[in-house]
């Protein structure tokens, strides 16, 4: 069924005015360090969230989703509370606009379509960006990219209470097809680095583990606090002035300080910091490998990033960890890791375009040997890099 037909099915007799599309992203190297103001990399993919909409004169928003049951209805002038259901992403978007001084008068009929299963692809950020764009469009508000990103970040951080960094929104807006996004989350510097001509043709494999979990129900915030605590502890050991326990971040501490004091650190904090510093080094090496078109090296570093997420950041689920083991032994996969935070959801891999069919079959067979109950839920998708959201 055409996506527009899905809108018409939910809203018989209505035709959408328009649609917005926001791509998902994968993060090959630089995982879990954006909330510490680290340096990250990202690729947008040609799958994502469509929001088909028809503006209304009145303030009501009515939403349906292809991925979630039930209909959501709220008033953009007064329903600010968060309900703990899938409509909260729209509410958070509306709250962020309000927080930034924008008054909304008009609502819309909307149909949300996520083209891949949920988990690890930054669908929260994609859907929030889509809601902000639609709400601002129909209310005559014009937003620049920076403001849009700031609001999407606020929506998740302040209104949904997830202590995310700035990776997702920036990738979903600024990525470019065939370019790797290099993003310094401290000073917001972004460089898009073109794929080298020497790089063999690759595709991005997305392996959905068959189990989803949204970030707000995961250990995400606990890990962020541990990183902040690790920074505080290191500053104390080194005699550097420190702020409140939650206000220090690992970017403010040098690797030399970590090396000097790491044996004194509590085990969990030492591991989180180990991940931060090693991931930062891998990122720089990975960028060089990408520039040189050295896909073996680039892929190897992605695998190492995945190992570090498992061993030091301790974020994998049994299903994602299994996929990591399988991917490392699959001919034609250059590198792979959890595509996002790693609390269930999807695994991403850089794969040789010539062997996608064999890779899909091999991974599926090996995975279902271990998790036969996930047959029918586990899925494999091959995608390509894509441009960030076009929203004007
Ligand atoms: C989620 C968060 C991001 C980032 C990644 C892990 O996608 O929203 O800010 O921390 O996890 O790299």
Short mmCIF file of C-alpha atoms in Angstrom, two decimals, residues 12-212:
data_model
loop_
_atom_site.label_atom_id
_atom_site.label_comp_id
_atom_site.label_asym_id
_atom_site.label_seq_id
_atom_site.Cartn_x
_atom_site.Cartn_y
_atom_site.Cartn_z
CA UNK A 12 -11.57 8.40 5.32
CA UNK A 13 -12.60 11.21 2.99
CA UNK A 14 -9.46 13.31 3.66
CA UNK A 15 -6.42 13.82 1.44
CA UNK A 16 -3.11 14.88 3.03
CA UNK A 17 -1.81 18.39 2.27
CA UNK A 18 1.75 17.16 2.25
CA UNK A 19 4.27 14.91 4.01
CA UNK A 20 7.65 15.22 5.67
CA UNK A 21 10.31 12.54 5.71
CA UNK A 22 13.08 12.28 8.27
CA UNK A 23 15.76 9.59 7.76
CA UNK A 24 17.04 7.27 10.47
CA UNK A 25 20.74 7.33 11.32
CA UNK A 26 23.41 4.83 12.22
CA UNK A 27 26.51 5.66 14.24
CA UNK A 28 29.46 3.58 13.01
CA UNK A 29 31.97 4.91 15.57
CA UNK A 30 31.53 7.38 18.42
CA UNK A 31 28.80 5.56 20.32
CA UNK A 32 27.66 6.66 23.78
CA UNK A 33 30.01 9.60 23.96
CA UNK A 34 27.88 12.46 22.68
CA UNK A 35 26.35 12.97 26.13
CA UNK A 36 29.92 13.54 27.37
CA UNK A 37 30.48 16.17 24.64
CA UNK A 38 32.68 13.80 22.68
CA UNK A 39 33.27 13.53 18.94
CA UNK A 40 30.99 11.24 16.95
CA UNK A 41 30.32 10.04 13.43
CA UNK A 42 27.07 9.24 11.67
CA UNK A 43 25.37 8.23 8.45
CA UNK A 44 21.73 8.89 7.59
CA UNK A 45 20.03 6.05 5.73
CA UNK A 46 17.31 5.98 3.09
CA UNK A 47 14.73 4.62 5.51
CA UNK A 48 12.97 6.69 8.12
CA UNK A 49 9.78 8.30 9.33
CA UNK A 50 7.08 9.70 7.08
CA UNK A 51 4.51 12.03 8.55
CA UNK A 52 1.57 12.65 6.23
CA UNK A 53 -0.56 15.53 7.43
CA UNK A 54 -3.56 17.70 6.77
CA UNK A 55 -3.79 21.01 8.60
CA UNK A 56 -6.89 21.85 10.64
CA UNK A 57 -8.33 25.24 11.58
CA UNK A 58 -8.89 24.18 15.15
CA UNK A 59 -6.19 23.36 17.71
CA UNK A 60 -6.67 19.60 17.73
CA UNK A 61 -4.04 17.11 16.63
CA UNK A 62 -5.26 13.63 15.71
CA UNK A 63 -2.64 11.00 15.05
CA UNK A 64 -2.45 7.40 13.87
CA UNK A 65 0.67 5.34 13.53
CA UNK A 66 1.42 2.33 11.40
CA UNK A 67 3.75 1.13 14.17
CA UNK A 68 1.61 1.65 17.27
CA UNK A 69 -1.98 0.90 18.16
CA UNK A 70 -4.61 3.44 19.06
CA UNK A 71 -5.34 7.00 18.09
CA UNK A 72 -3.88 10.05 19.85
CA UNK A 73 -5.85 13.28 20.19
CA UNK A 74 -4.68 16.43 21.93
CA UNK A 75 -5.13 20.19 21.88
CA UNK A 76 -2.01 22.20 21.04
CA UNK A 77 -3.17 25.08 23.18
CA UNK A 78 -3.60 23.20 26.44
CA UNK A 79 -2.69 19.51 26.59
CA UNK A 80 0.92 19.79 27.69
CA UNK A 81 1.15 16.80 29.99
CA UNK A 82 3.06 13.66 28.99
CA UNK A 83 0.92 10.51 29.09
CA UNK A 84 3.41 7.65 28.69
CA UNK A 85 2.18 6.51 25.29
CA UNK A 86 3.40 6.87 21.71
CA UNK A 87 1.75 10.29 21.42
CA UNK A 88 4.29 11.70 23.88
CA UNK A 89 6.78 12.37 21.09
CA UNK A 90 4.27 14.77 19.51
CA UNK A 91 3.51 16.31 22.89
CA UNK A 92 7.22 16.75 23.57
CA UNK A 93 7.64 18.47 20.19
CA UNK A 94 4.78 20.82 21.01
CA UNK A 95 6.21 21.51 24.49
CA UNK A 96 9.59 22.35 22.98
CA UNK A 97 8.03 24.87 20.58
CA UNK A 98 6.12 26.42 23.45
CA UNK A 99 9.26 26.48 25.62
CA UNK A 100 11.01 28.48 22.91
CA UNK A 101 8.24 31.07 22.88
CA UNK A 102 6.13 29.87 19.94
CA UNK A 103 2.35 29.90 20.24
CA UNK A 104 0.46 27.22 18.40
CA UNK A 105 -3.10 27.79 17.21
CA UNK A 106 -3.67 25.04 14.68
CA UNK A 107 -3.50 21.26 14.83
CA UNK A 108 -3.53 18.61 12.12
CA UNK A 109 -4.55 15.11 11.10
CA UNK A 110 -1.41 12.99 10.89
CA UNK A 111 -0.37 9.49 9.89
CA UNK A 112 3.07 8.35 11.05
CA UNK A 113 4.87 5.63 9.16
CA UNK A 114 8.19 4.24 10.37
CA UNK A 115 9.73 2.17 7.58
CA UNK A 116 11.94 -0.05 9.79
CA UNK A 117 11.43 -1.71 13.18
CA UNK A 118 12.07 0.37 16.28
CA UNK A 119 15.29 0.52 18.27
CA UNK A 120 18.72 2.01 17.70
CA UNK A 121 17.96 3.98 14.55
CA UNK A 122 17.04 7.25 16.32
CA UNK A 123 13.39 6.98 15.41
CA UNK A 124 12.45 9.10 18.46
CA UNK A 125 14.50 11.97 17.23
CA UNK A 126 13.24 11.48 13.64
CA UNK A 127 9.59 11.53 14.62
CA UNK A 128 10.09 14.52 16.91
CA UNK A 129 11.82 16.44 14.11
CA UNK A 130 8.91 15.57 11.82
CA UNK A 131 6.34 16.78 14.37
CA UNK A 132 8.19 20.05 14.97
CA UNK A 133 8.40 20.70 11.24
CA UNK A 134 4.69 20.02 10.68
CA UNK A 135 3.53 22.00 13.72
CA UNK A 136 5.67 24.96 12.77
CA UNK A 137 4.70 24.80 9.08
CA UNK A 138 0.98 24.87 9.71
CA UNK A 139 1.32 27.59 12.33
CA UNK A 140 3.37 29.86 10.08
CA UNK A 141 6.59 29.50 12.11
CA UNK A 142 9.81 29.37 10.17
CA UNK A 143 12.73 27.60 11.81
CA UNK A 144 16.38 27.33 10.82
CA UNK A 145 18.25 24.02 11.13
CA UNK A 146 19.97 24.99 14.37
CA UNK A 147 16.74 25.98 16.04
CA UNK A 148 15.01 22.85 14.82
CA UNK A 149 17.80 20.67 16.21
CA UNK A 150 17.81 22.53 19.50
CA UNK A 151 14.08 22.00 19.91
CA UNK A 152 14.19 18.30 19.02
CA UNK A 153 16.98 17.88 21.57
CA UNK A 154 15.00 19.79 24.20
CA UNK A 155 11.91 17.73 23.48
CA UNK A 156 13.68 14.49 24.34
CA UNK A 157 15.94 15.79 27.06
CA UNK A 158 13.63 18.09 28.98
CA UNK A 159 10.16 16.77 28.22
CA UNK A 160 10.76 13.03 27.88
CA UNK A 161 13.54 12.94 30.46
CA UNK A 162 16.13 11.01 28.41
CA UNK A 163 19.61 12.42 28.93
CA UNK A 164 20.64 12.02 25.32
CA UNK A 165 23.44 13.82 23.54
CA UNK A 166 23.20 15.66 20.23
CA UNK A 167 24.15 12.88 17.82
CA UNK A 168 20.74 11.90 16.47
CA UNK A 169 19.19 15.24 15.52
CA UNK A 170 22.39 16.50 13.92
CA UNK A 171 22.79 13.36 11.81
CA UNK A 172 19.17 13.41 10.75
CA UNK A 173 19.47 17.01 9.56
CA UNK A 174 23.07 17.42 8.37
CA UNK A 175 24.13 14.05 6.93
CA UNK A 176 24.72 13.80 3.19
CA UNK A 177 24.50 10.86 0.86
CA UNK A 178 27.96 9.27 0.40
CA UNK A 179 29.47 11.41 3.17
CA UNK A 180 30.39 10.46 6.72
CA UNK A 181 29.35 13.07 9.24
CA UNK A 182 32.05 14.05 11.74
CA UNK A 183 30.56 16.00 14.58
CA UNK A 184 32.22 17.59 17.58
CA UNK A 185 29.37 17.81 20.08
CA UNK A 186 31.30 20.32 22.22
CA UNK A 187 31.57 23.16 19.73
CA UNK A 188 28.96 21.85 17.25
CA UNK A 189 31.53 21.71 14.45
CA UNK A 190 30.35 19.48 11.63
CA UNK A 191 32.40 18.22 8.72
CA UNK A 192 30.90 15.98 6.06
CA UNK A 193 33.64 13.78 4.63
CA UNK A 194 33.10 12.36 1.18
CA UNK A 195 33.48 8.65 0.57
CA UNK A 196 36.86 8.03 -1.06
CA UNK A 197 36.88 6.81 -4.64
CA UNK A 198 39.03 3.95 -3.42
CA UNK A 199 36.23 2.72 -1.15
CA UNK A 200 34.65 -0.44 -2.53
CA UNK A 201 30.90 -0.38 -2.98
CA UNK A 202 29.17 -1.04 0.34
CA UNK A 203 25.66 -1.08 1.72
CA UNK A 204 24.39 -0.70 5.24
CA UNK A 205 22.84 -3.82 6.66
CA UNK A 206 20.25 -3.33 9.39
CA UNK A 207 19.55 -6.45 11.42
CA UNK A 208 16.54 -6.07 13.66
CA UNK A 209 17.01 -8.38 16.64
CA UNK A 210 13.28 -9.00 16.93
CA UNK A 211 13.10 -7.19 20.27
CA UNK A 212 12.47 -3.49 20.76
#
